[in-house]
Amino acid sequence: MEQQYIELYKQHHESIKEHSATVMNTLRDGSFTLFEKLGFPTSKLENYKYSDLKEPLSIDYGLNINRVTIPVNPYEVFKCDVPGIHSFLFFVVNDAFYPVNEPNNKSLPNGVIIGSLKEIATTHPELLKDYYGKLSTTKNDGLVAFNGAFAQDGFFMYVPKGVVLDQPVQLINIMRSDVDFMANSHNLIILEDGAHAQLLVCDHTMDEVRFLSNRVTEVFVGENASYEHYKLENTHIKTTNLSTLLIDQKTSSTVLTNVITLHNGVTRNSIEIDLDGEHCETRLCGMVIADKNQQVDNFTYIMHNKPNCNSNELFKYVLDDNSKAGFTGKILVAKDAQKTSAFQINKNILLKKTAKMSTKPQLEIYADDVKCSHGATIGQLDETAKFYMQSRGIPEAEAKLLLMYAFTSDVIENIRITALQDRIKILVEKRLRGDLSKCEGCIICQ
Amino acid sequence: MLEIKNLHANINGKEILKGLDLVVRPGEIHAIMGPNGAGKSTLASVLSGNQAFEVTKGDVTFYGKNLLEMLPEDRSREGIFLSFQYPVEIPGVSMVNFMRTALNEHRKYNKLEPMSATDFLRTMREKKELVEMDSNLANRSVNEGFSGGEKKKNEIFQMAMLDPRLAILDETDSGLDIDALRIVANGVNKLKRTDNATILITHYQRLLDYIVPDFVHVLYDGRIVKTGGKELALELEDKGYDWIKKEVDGE
Ligand SMILES: Nc1ncnc2c1ncn2[C@@H]1O[C@H](COP(=O)(O)OP(=O)(O)OP(=O)(O)O)[C@@H](O)[C@H]1O
Ligand SMILES: [Mg+2]
């Protein structure tokens, strides 16, 4: 499996570099060497226990090393799942930043830079060089290393000191290809001290081919800065979506991530948070609605390196048919990270016996003055609640829907963009009703 | 309206109802009393269609229709209402959403259009006043974190919203303070008409001072073993159940 990519790199690394930027290229060979050593992750690895990637990684995907422009106008083909949220809107097609600015975007606040990672790495290398690869190259992870070797472009956002983005930024990833296709994009997000930004990342697929997206996102959140990261996946069942989100938090910063998998094929979300200063707040939320043969694995890792930080995790899954999912809540509390509080909840509903859920809290605590708790449940819908509703005249199917919807409601409450929250409520309800058994917004599913 | 003949019901293979007979006509109020574990709540559960209970023998008709073949939701929409002895908490489902869904399902069943938002809110307000229910409760999740008494009030509020033909109130009086008892009883009395009926399951004669029954039944060991007027409740209050148990067990 790995061999064809190793050959590809050896033969084409010149072209890969030629169509990327120096800052990215300086780390490229090192990443490649690491990938040669590690290969792709298998479920034998503890961190990939619940991800079965063998089949999707065995497909012979095309890569767009020479950066041939994909003939697509995202503004024409894309019908946004989340209209009316008044965002700064940007597109990445496969793994290339789409260069045309959204006509309706109002101008960005002074000093904010958003654009193609490759372009900005060329025009403003000084902005990137202290950040690019800083988190990703410390990971001993085959997918991340692979991304470091092959990624040539991606999304870049820089919010200078004290600047508050008063509108969310929306990044729409569109997968578009006539042949089975692999995209490796690298996103870099920098919030300087006191900055504030909200990013909504939407994943969509357009063509009925096999897609594999292997994305790494590095986020640096400065002192007193606050960052919200929403990921909404609505892709078709031939999609493999591998996403690694690496966040570094400085003193007194606040981070919220909310990862919602509405429809997908095979998905792996790794979210790793490095609490690198005191008094940080972190909240990780997620929701999965899966049926058919869908697979979702959310792997989270919070590193409490400094004292007085709070972390909170809330993940809810509704699994039907033969879907298979996993959750890992790994928490490290370092020796001097006293007064840490870390809470974690993972609740799951299996609608059929054939659906499968695996959940694992993994706490490594080396400090003594900490408050940690974790709880996981796997169950069915509450029969007594269902009967209570029926006894008031609500038909069983509707009662089930209300219960499932209620079950996910606290995750939805953790969306701090009102228009997005309202929209997700509708999408979740539609999805639970089965009206969204195909992904919405993509052409082939309509 | 309701005819129960020789009803037998099991839970987990254990027979709880052992040949129960009861007839309820429009306009009547029936009180059912009886020792703990006699099967009173079981009767209420069977009538409302709780699948945990298996009917092994007997017939139940409601306005001539076979009740036992109906889904729980259809029984409700046909006009049967159960006020639960232990109302269920449903986190994440708001009272407003719950009631709107229930009410509109009833309307749909009767081939009526959904109620407009303004009419619905007005009805909610009126019915809340009827049971003097705190407005905040309606904005919370169904029964979640409600006190025992608030839950009972909420049951009567739901009853007022759905306007049933037959209401079965399972120990709605227990857990209520004296004022709440009066309020709830007043609510029930106000909802009383000549074309609807009430079955009151209770342990206390006190409730019957407020809601005066036409009949008092004693349910013991899965059967109705004695029926009388409201004076029977006074006698039970005075003497307990031992004399009845002796009468029955001595048969
Ligand atoms: N789920 C169950 N599993 C086993 N036995 C049950 C179950 N539910 C009820 N029972 C039994 O059925 C019998 C009748 O219970 P029921 O709740 O109908 O009594 P009740 O007359 O309402 O009593 P109370 O006055 O205490 O409310 C009891 O012995 C009870 O233990
Ligand atoms: Mg009872």
Short mmCIF file of C-alpha atoms in Angstrom, two decimals, chain A:
data_model
loop_
_atom_site.label_atom_id
_atom_site.label_comp_id
_atom_site.label_asym_id
_atom_site.label_seq_id
_atom_site.Cartn_x
_atom_site.Cartn_y
_atom_site.Cartn_z
CA MET A 1 0.00 0.00 0.00
CA GLU A 2 2.64 2.45 1.12
CA GLN A 3 5.05 1.42 -1.59
CA GLN A 4 3.30 3.10 -4.49
CA TYR A 5 3.35 6.41 -2.63
CA ILE A 6 6.97 5.99 -1.64
CA GLU A 7 7.84 5.43 -5.29
CA LEU A 8 5.68 8.36 -6.30
CA TYR A 9 7.49 10.65 -3.91
CA LYS A 10 10.92 9.48 -4.94
CA GLN A 11 10.11 10.05 -8.59
CA HIS A 12 8.19 13.27 -8.28
CA HIS A 13 9.44 15.13 -5.22
CA GLU A 14 10.92 17.78 -7.46
CA SER A 15 7.53 18.54 -9.00
CA ILE A 16 5.83 18.40 -5.63
CA LYS A 17 8.25 21.02 -4.35
CA GLU A 18 8.14 23.08 -7.49
CA HIS A 19 4.38 23.49 -7.07
CA SER A 20 4.55 24.36 -3.42
CA ALA A 21 6.42 26.87 -1.24
CA THR A 22 9.87 26.89 0.33
CA VAL A 23 8.60 27.01 3.91
CA MET A 24 6.63 23.84 3.26
CA ASN A 25 9.40 22.17 1.28
CA THR A 26 12.01 22.51 4.01
CA LEU A 27 10.09 20.01 6.12
CA ARG A 28 9.02 17.79 3.25
CA ASP A 29 11.84 15.28 3.05
CA GLY A 30 11.83 14.82 6.80
CA SER A 31 8.13 14.05 6.73
CA PHE A 32 8.67 11.63 3.90
CA THR A 33 11.40 9.80 5.80
CA LEU A 34 9.08 9.51 8.80
CA PHE A 35 6.29 8.17 6.62
CA GLU A 36 8.65 5.60 5.10
CA LYS A 37 9.33 4.44 8.63
CA LEU A 38 5.77 4.50 9.97
CA GLY A 39 3.65 3.63 6.95
CA PHE A 40 -0.10 4.12 7.15
CA PRO A 41 -1.64 3.53 10.57
CA THR A 42 -3.41 0.23 11.16
CA SER A 43 -5.95 -0.69 13.79
CA LYS A 44 -3.17 -2.51 15.64
CA LEU A 45 -1.98 0.89 16.86
CA GLU A 46 -3.59 1.96 20.13
CA ASN A 47 -4.55 5.38 18.73
CA TYR A 48 -6.15 3.82 15.64
CA LYS A 49 -7.87 0.94 17.37
CA TYR A 50 -11.31 2.01 16.15
CA SER A 51 -10.28 3.13 12.66
CA ASP A 52 -10.25 0.50 9.97
CA LEU A 53 -8.53 2.22 7.06
CA LYS A 54 -7.15 -0.77 5.24
CA GLU A 55 -9.71 -0.89 2.46
CA PRO A 56 -9.91 2.85 1.71
CA LEU A 57 -6.12 3.14 1.72
CA SER A 58 -5.77 0.28 -0.74
CA ILE A 59 -7.58 2.17 -3.52
CA ASP A 60 -5.45 3.48 -6.37
CA TYR A 61 -6.11 7.19 -6.06
CA GLY A 62 -4.93 9.92 -8.37
CA LEU A 63 -3.00 12.85 -6.88
CA ASN A 64 -2.74 16.26 -8.44
CA ILE A 65 0.96 16.84 -7.95
CA ASN A 66 1.35 19.16 -10.90
CA ARG A 67 -1.52 21.33 -9.66
CA VAL A 68 -3.60 21.07 -12.80
CA THR A 69 -6.53 23.41 -12.33
CA ILE A 70 -9.72 21.51 -11.70
CA PRO A 71 -12.44 22.92 -13.93
CA VAL A 72 -15.04 23.86 -11.38
CA ASN A 73 -16.64 27.03 -10.21
CA PRO A 74 -17.61 26.41 -6.61
CA TYR A 75 -19.95 29.38 -6.59
CA GLU A 76 -22.02 27.76 -9.29
CA VAL A 77 -22.05 24.17 -8.11
CA PHE A 78 -22.14 24.63 -4.41
CA LYS A 79 -25.42 25.06 -2.67
CA CYS A 80 -24.51 25.95 0.82
CA ASP A 81 -25.86 23.80 3.64
CA VAL A 82 -25.65 26.81 5.85
CA PRO A 83 -27.02 29.76 3.94
CA GLY A 84 -27.51 33.10 5.55
CA ILE A 85 -24.87 32.81 8.18
CA HIS A 86 -23.08 35.96 6.97
CA SER A 87 -19.59 34.60 6.86
CA PHE A 88 -16.35 35.34 5.12
CA LEU A 89 -16.59 32.53 2.59
CA PHE A 90 -13.65 30.63 1.09
CA PHE A 91 -13.26 27.45 -0.90
CA VAL A 92 -10.68 24.74 -1.13
CA VAL A 93 -11.23 22.47 -4.12
CA ASN A 94 -9.63 19.11 -3.41
CA ASP A 95 -6.42 20.41 -1.89
CA ALA A 96 -6.06 23.72 -3.70
CA PHE A 97 -7.24 27.03 -2.35
CA TYR A 98 -9.75 28.48 -4.80
CA PRO A 99 -8.23 31.79 -5.81
CA VAL A 100 -11.32 33.84 -6.57
CA ASN A 101 -12.63 35.79 -3.63
CA GLU A 102 -16.30 35.38 -2.82
CA PRO A 103 -17.98 38.41 -4.41
CA ASN A 104 -20.17 39.03 -1.40
CA ASN A 105 -17.39 38.97 1.18
CA LYS A 106 -17.11 42.23 3.00
CA SER A 107 -13.54 43.33 3.47
CA LEU A 108 -11.55 41.68 6.21
CA PRO A 109 -10.58 43.74 9.26
CA ASN A 110 -7.23 45.44 9.14
CA GLY A 111 -4.27 43.09 9.20
CA VAL A 112 -6.26 39.87 8.87
CA ILE A 113 -4.86 37.66 6.15
CA ILE A 114 -6.79 34.75 4.69
CA GLY A 115 -5.81 32.88 1.61
CA SER A 116 -3.85 30.09 0.00
CA LEU A 117 -1.20 28.60 2.26
CA LYS A 118 1.09 28.13 -0.71
CA GLU A 119 0.69 31.73 -1.91
CA ILE A 120 1.13 33.28 1.48
CA ALA A 121 4.07 31.03 2.26
CA THR A 122 5.68 32.57 -0.81
CA THR A 123 4.66 36.19 -0.29
CA HIS A 124 4.89 36.32 3.52
CA PRO A 125 7.29 33.54 4.56
CA GLU A 126 8.07 35.39 7.79
CA LEU A 127 4.43 34.92 8.90
CA LEU A 128 4.56 31.17 8.56
CA LYS A 129 8.01 30.08 9.37
CA ASP A 130 7.60 29.99 13.15
CA TYR A 131 4.36 28.05 12.83
CA TYR A 132 4.21 25.79 9.81
CA GLY A 133 4.84 22.19 10.87
CA LYS A 134 5.53 23.17 14.43
CA LEU A 135 2.78 20.90 15.78
CA SER A 136 2.54 18.39 12.98
CA THR A 137 6.20 17.44 12.86
CA THR A 138 6.16 16.45 16.52
CA LYS A 139 3.54 13.79 15.85
CA ASN A 140 4.64 10.26 15.31
CA ASP A 141 1.72 9.58 13.02
CA GLY A 142 1.75 8.05 9.55
CA LEU A 143 -1.12 10.12 8.19
CA VAL A 144 0.35 13.37 9.46
CA ALA A 145 3.77 12.47 8.07
CA PHE A 146 2.19 11.56 4.74
CA ASN A 147 0.49 14.94 4.69
CA GLY A 148 3.79 16.67 5.41
CA ALA A 149 5.34 14.92 2.41
CA PHE A 150 2.52 15.45 -0.06
CA ALA A 151 0.58 18.56 0.97
CA GLN A 152 1.26 21.47 -1.37
CA ASP A 153 -1.41 23.96 -0.43
CA GLY A 154 -4.33 24.63 1.85
CA PHE A 155 -6.10 27.33 3.79
CA PHE A 156 -4.27 30.00 5.72
CA MET A 157 -5.68 32.44 8.25
CA TYR A 158 -3.84 35.01 10.31
CA VAL A 159 -5.57 37.22 12.87
CA PRO A 160 -3.22 39.79 14.37
CA LYS A 161 -3.00 40.80 17.99
CA GLY A 162 -6.25 42.02 19.53
CA VAL A 163 -8.29 41.74 16.34
CA VAL A 164 -11.77 40.34 16.66
CA LEU A 165 -13.40 38.85 13.58
CA ASP A 166 -17.01 39.86 13.95
CA GLN A 167 -18.23 37.36 11.37
CA PRO A 168 -17.42 33.66 11.19
CA VAL A 169 -15.05 32.47 8.52
CA GLN A 170 -16.45 29.64 6.45
CA LEU A 171 -14.17 27.25 4.66
CA ILE A 172 -15.82 24.88 2.24
CA ASN A 173 -13.86 21.89 1.10
CA ILE A 174 -15.19 20.47 -2.12
CA MET A 175 -13.98 17.21 -3.53
CA ARG A 176 -14.27 17.20 -7.31
CA SER A 177 -12.75 14.64 -9.63
CA ASP A 178 -13.57 12.25 -12.47
CA VAL A 179 -11.29 9.55 -11.14
CA ASP A 180 -10.69 8.15 -7.66
CA PHE A 181 -8.82 10.92 -5.98
CA MET A 182 -6.67 11.71 -2.97
CA ALA A 183 -6.28 15.21 -1.56
CA ASN A 184 -3.71 16.26 1.01
CA SER A 185 -4.35 19.73 2.27
CA HIS A 186 -2.63 21.55 5.07
CA ASN A 187 -4.35 24.36 6.91
CA LEU A 188 -2.61 26.84 9.13
CA ILE A 189 -4.44 29.15 11.49
CA ILE A 190 -2.73 31.74 13.64
CA LEU A 191 -4.50 33.85 16.26
CA GLU A 192 -2.22 36.27 17.99
CA ASP A 193 -2.74 37.39 21.59
CA GLY A 194 -6.25 38.61 22.30
CA ALA A 195 -7.57 37.74 18.85
CA HIS A 196 -10.94 36.12 18.27
CA ALA A 197 -12.14 34.04 15.35
CA GLN A 198 -14.75 31.44 14.49
CA LEU A 199 -14.11 28.99 11.69
CA LEU A 200 -16.71 26.76 10.14
CA VAL A 201 -15.27 24.00 7.99
CA CYS A 202 -17.73 22.19 5.72
CA ASP A 203 -16.78 19.03 3.85
CA HIS A 204 -18.61 18.07 0.70
CA THR A 205 -18.12 15.67 -2.17
CA MET A 206 -19.33 16.25 -5.70
CA ASP A 207 -18.59 13.27 -7.89
CA GLU A 208 -19.42 9.67 -7.45
CA VAL A 209 -15.83 8.43 -7.27
CA ARG A 210 -13.77 7.29 -4.32
CA PHE A 211 -12.31 10.24 -2.47
CA LEU A 212 -9.71 10.28 0.22
CA SER A 213 -8.96 13.48 2.00
CA ASN A 214 -6.02 13.53 4.38
CA ARG A 215 -6.03 16.92 6.00
CA VAL A 216 -3.88 18.39 8.73
CA THR A 217 -4.91 21.63 10.40
CA GLU A 218 -2.55 23.43 12.75
CA VAL A 219 -4.00 26.11 14.98
CA PHE A 220 -2.06 28.48 17.23
CA VAL A 221 -4.12 30.34 19.78
CA GLY A 222 -2.27 33.18 21.50
CA GLU A 223 -2.64 34.49 25.04
CA ASN A 224 -6.19 35.56 25.89
CA ALA A 225 -7.25 34.67 22.37
CA SER A 226 -10.40 32.72 21.68
CA TYR A 227 -11.03 30.36 18.83
CA GLU A 228 -14.03 28.31 17.75
CA HIS A 229 -13.69 25.53 15.23
CA TYR A 230 -16.79 23.89 13.77
CA LYS A 231 -16.50 21.02 11.37
CA LEU A 232 -19.58 19.90 9.54
CA GLU A 233 -19.25 16.85 7.39
CA ASN A 234 -21.83 16.00 4.78
CA THR A 235 -20.08 13.75 2.30
CA HIS A 236 -21.12 10.69 0.33
CA ILE A 237 -20.49 7.13 1.37
CA LYS A 238 -17.54 6.66 -0.96
CA THR A 239 -15.58 9.29 0.91
CA THR A 240 -12.76 8.68 3.32
CA ASN A 241 -12.22 11.77 5.40
CA LEU A 242 -9.11 11.74 7.55
CA SER A 243 -8.69 14.91 9.48
CA THR A 244 -6.13 15.84 12.08
CA LEU A 245 -6.72 19.01 14.03
CA LEU A 246 -3.79 20.14 16.15
CA ILE A 247 -4.28 23.08 18.47
CA ASP A 248 -1.78 24.87 20.66
CA GLN A 249 -3.21 27.10 23.39
CA LYS A 250 -1.33 29.83 25.22
CA THR A 251 -2.14 31.32 28.63
CA SER A 252 -5.81 32.19 29.32
CA SER A 253 -6.96 31.27 25.86
CA THR A 254 -10.30 29.67 25.07
CA VAL A 255 -11.05 27.05 22.46
CA LEU A 256 -14.24 25.34 21.38
CA THR A 257 -14.29 22.63 18.77
CA ASN A 258 -17.49 21.03 17.60
CA VAL A 259 -17.23 18.24 15.08
CA ILE A 260 -20.47 17.14 13.52
CA THR A 261 -20.67 14.15 11.23
CA LEU A 262 -24.06 14.22 9.55
CA HIS A 263 -23.32 11.99 6.63
CA ASN A 264 -20.11 10.32 5.55
CA GLY A 265 -18.29 7.23 4.36
CA VAL A 266 -15.29 6.51 6.54
CA THR A 267 -14.25 9.32 8.84
CA ARG A 268 -11.46 9.77 11.28
CA ASN A 269 -11.18 12.95 13.32
CA SER A 270 -8.09 13.32 15.47
CA ILE A 271 -8.24 16.34 17.69
CA GLU A 272 -5.20 17.05 19.79
CA ILE A 273 -5.01 20.00 22.11
CA ASP A 274 -1.81 21.19 23.68
CA LEU A 275 -2.55 23.33 26.74
CA ASP A 276 0.61 25.29 26.78
CA GLY A 277 -0.23 28.00 29.30
CA GLU A 278 -2.18 28.39 32.54
CA HIS A 279 -5.90 29.22 32.81
CA CYS A 280 -6.88 27.80 29.44
CA GLU A 281 -10.42 26.71 28.68
CA THR A 282 -11.07 23.95 26.19
CA ARG A 283 -14.31 22.42 25.13
CA LEU A 284 -14.49 19.61 22.62
CA CYS A 285 -17.88 18.58 21.36
CA GLY A 286 -19.01 16.23 18.68
CA MET A 287 -21.99 14.46 17.24
CA VAL A 288 -22.28 11.51 14.93
CA ILE A 289 -25.33 10.32 13.08
CA ALA A 290 -24.51 7.23 11.11
CA ASP A 291 -26.35 4.43 9.39
CA LYS A 292 -25.74 2.01 6.51
CA ASN A 293 -22.07 0.98 6.65
CA GLN A 294 -20.73 4.32 7.73
CA GLN A 295 -17.71 4.47 10.01
CA VAL A 296 -16.68 7.30 12.28
CA ASP A 297 -13.82 7.42 14.72
CA ASN A 298 -13.28 10.48 16.87
CA PHE A 299 -9.96 10.41 18.65
CA THR A 300 -9.30 13.19 21.12
CA TYR A 301 -6.18 13.94 23.08
CA ILE A 302 -5.93 16.79 25.54
CA MET A 303 -2.54 17.51 27.01
CA HIS A 304 -2.78 19.40 30.28
CA ASN A 305 0.81 20.61 30.47
CA LYS A 306 0.24 23.60 32.72
CA PRO A 307 -1.72 24.16 35.95
CA ASN A 308 -5.20 25.70 36.28
CA CYS A 309 -6.70 24.66 32.97
CA ASN A 310 -10.19 23.29 32.35
CA SER A 311 -11.18 20.88 29.66
CA ASN A 312 -14.59 19.52 28.85
CA GLU A 313 -15.61 16.91 26.33
CA LEU A 314 -19.09 16.01 25.13
CA PHE A 315 -19.62 13.50 22.34
CA LYS A 316 -22.93 11.98 21.29
CA TYR A 317 -23.55 9.28 18.72
CA VAL A 318 -26.72 7.91 17.15
CA LEU A 319 -25.91 4.73 15.26
CA ASP A 320 -28.23 2.74 13.03
CA ASP A 321 -27.93 -0.26 10.67
CA ASN A 322 -24.38 -1.61 10.35
CA SER A 323 -22.61 1.59 11.20
CA LYS A 324 -19.48 1.37 13.29
CA ALA A 325 -18.00 4.09 15.41
CA GLY A 326 -15.45 4.82 18.07
CA PHE A 327 -14.56 7.45 20.58
CA THR A 328 -11.30 7.85 22.43
CA GLY A 329 -10.90 10.45 25.11
CA LYS A 330 -7.26 10.55 25.96
CA ILE A 331 -6.23 13.01 28.63
CA LEU A 332 -2.77 13.66 29.92
CA VAL A 333 -2.25 15.65 33.08
CA ALA A 334 1.44 16.46 33.46
CA LYS A 335 3.19 16.31 36.82
CA ASP A 336 3.02 20.01 37.59
CA ALA A 337 -0.37 20.65 36.00
CA GLN A 338 -2.02 21.07 39.40
CA LYS A 339 -5.62 22.32 39.71
CA THR A 340 -6.50 20.75 36.41
CA SER A 341 -10.10 19.94 35.80
CA ALA A 342 -10.96 17.59 32.99
CA PHE A 343 -14.45 16.27 32.33
CA GLN A 344 -15.53 13.93 29.63
CA ILE A 345 -18.85 12.48 28.54
CA ASN A 346 -19.57 10.14 25.67
CA LYS A 347 -23.13 8.91 25.21
CA ASN A 348 -24.31 6.64 22.49
CA ILE A 349 -27.57 5.29 21.22
CA LEU A 350 -27.65 2.17 19.13
CA LEU A 351 -30.88 1.97 17.15
CA LYS A 352 -30.15 -1.54 15.93
CA LYS A 353 -28.23 -4.44 17.39
CA THR A 354 -26.05 -4.55 14.29
CA ALA A 355 -24.59 -1.09 14.94
CA LYS A 356 -21.33 -1.08 16.82
CA MET A 357 -19.81 1.43 19.20
CA SER A 358 -16.48 1.33 20.98
CA THR A 359 -15.60 3.93 23.55
CA LYS A 360 -12.54 4.41 25.65
CA PRO A 361 -11.52 7.02 28.18
CA GLN A 362 -7.78 7.04 28.62
CA LEU A 363 -6.54 9.11 31.51
CA GLU A 364 -2.90 9.52 32.38
CA ILE A 365 -2.63 11.66 35.46
CA TYR A 366 0.70 12.59 36.98
CA ALA A 367 -0.42 15.52 39.15
CA ASP A 368 -2.20 14.99 42.48
CA ASP A 369 -4.48 18.02 42.81
CA VAL A 370 -6.82 17.43 39.88
CA LYS A 371 -10.51 16.99 39.23
CA CYS A 372 -11.17 14.50 36.47
CA SER A 373 -14.21 12.54 35.56
CA HIS A 374 -15.36 10.57 32.61
CA GLY A 375 -18.51 8.73 31.74
CA ALA A 376 -19.57 6.66 28.80
CA THR A 377 -22.88 4.99 28.09
CA ILE A 378 -24.09 2.83 25.26
CA GLY A 379 -27.79 2.18 25.20
CA GLN A 380 -31.07 2.25 23.39
CA LEU A 381 -33.71 4.92 23.33
CA ASP A 382 -35.43 5.35 26.67
CA GLU A 383 -38.50 3.10 26.41
CA THR A 384 -40.34 4.71 29.31
CA ALA A 385 -39.91 8.16 27.79
CA LYS A 386 -41.08 6.84 24.45
CA PHE A 387 -44.17 5.29 26.04
CA TYR A 388 -44.90 8.48 27.95
CA MET A 389 -44.92 10.39 24.66
CA GLN A 390 -47.07 7.78 22.95
CA SER A 391 -49.51 7.93 25.83
CA ARG A 392 -49.99 11.60 24.90
CA GLY A 393 -50.85 10.70 21.32
CA ILE A 394 -47.44 11.09 19.73
CA PRO A 395 -46.84 8.23 17.26
CA GLU A 396 -43.93 5.95 18.01
CA ALA A 397 -41.82 7.09 15.04
CA GLU A 398 -42.26 10.72 16.00
CA ALA A 399 -41.52 9.96 19.65
CA LYS A 400 -38.29 8.24 18.64
CA LEU A 401 -37.34 11.20 16.52
CA LEU A 402 -37.98 13.63 19.35
CA LEU A 403 -35.88 11.53 21.69
CA MET A 404 -32.99 11.24 19.26
CA TYR A 405 -33.16 14.91 18.58
CA ALA A 406 -33.25 15.68 22.29
CA PHE A 407 -30.29 13.39 22.80
CA THR A 408 -28.16 15.49 20.45
CA SER A 409 -29.45 18.83 21.68
CA ASP A 410 -26.70 19.60 24.17
CA VAL A 411 -24.08 19.22 21.44
CA ILE A 412 -26.05 21.61 19.25
CA GLU A 413 -26.24 24.06 22.13
CA ASN A 414 -22.47 24.19 21.95
CA ILE A 415 -22.60 26.06 18.68
CA ARG A 416 -22.11 29.72 19.40
CA ILE A 417 -23.08 31.03 15.97
CA THR A 418 -26.85 31.43 16.17
CA ALA A 419 -27.57 31.10 12.46
CA LEU A 420 -25.40 28.01 12.30
CA GLN A 421 -27.07 26.53 15.34
CA ASP A 422 -30.52 27.04 13.82
CA ARG A 423 -29.40 25.53 10.56
CA ILE A 424 -27.81 22.50 12.21
CA LYS A 425 -31.01 21.89 14.16
CA ILE A 426 -32.86 21.62 10.87
CA LEU A 427 -30.20 19.46 9.24
CA VAL A 428 -30.07 17.10 12.22
CA GLU A 429 -33.83 16.77 12.29
CA LYS A 430 -33.91 16.09 8.55
CA ARG A 431 -31.12 13.58 8.91
CA LEU A 432 -32.89 11.78 11.75
CA ARG A 433 -36.10 11.72 9.74
CA GLY A 434 -34.22 10.01 6.95
CA ASP A 435 -34.74 12.87 4.50
CA LEU A 436 -31.00 13.31 4.43
CA SER A 437 -30.03 9.71 3.94
CA LYS A 438 -27.90 11.11 1.18
CA CYS A 439 -25.71 14.12 1.61
CA GLU A 440 -27.31 17.41 0.84
CA GLY A 441 -25.73 20.11 -1.23
CA CYS A 442 -23.86 17.79 -3.53
CA ILE A 443 -25.04 17.20 -7.03
CA ILE A 444 -24.89 13.46 -7.31
CA CYS A 445 -27.04 12.84 -4.29
CA GLN A 446 -29.92 14.99 -5.40
#
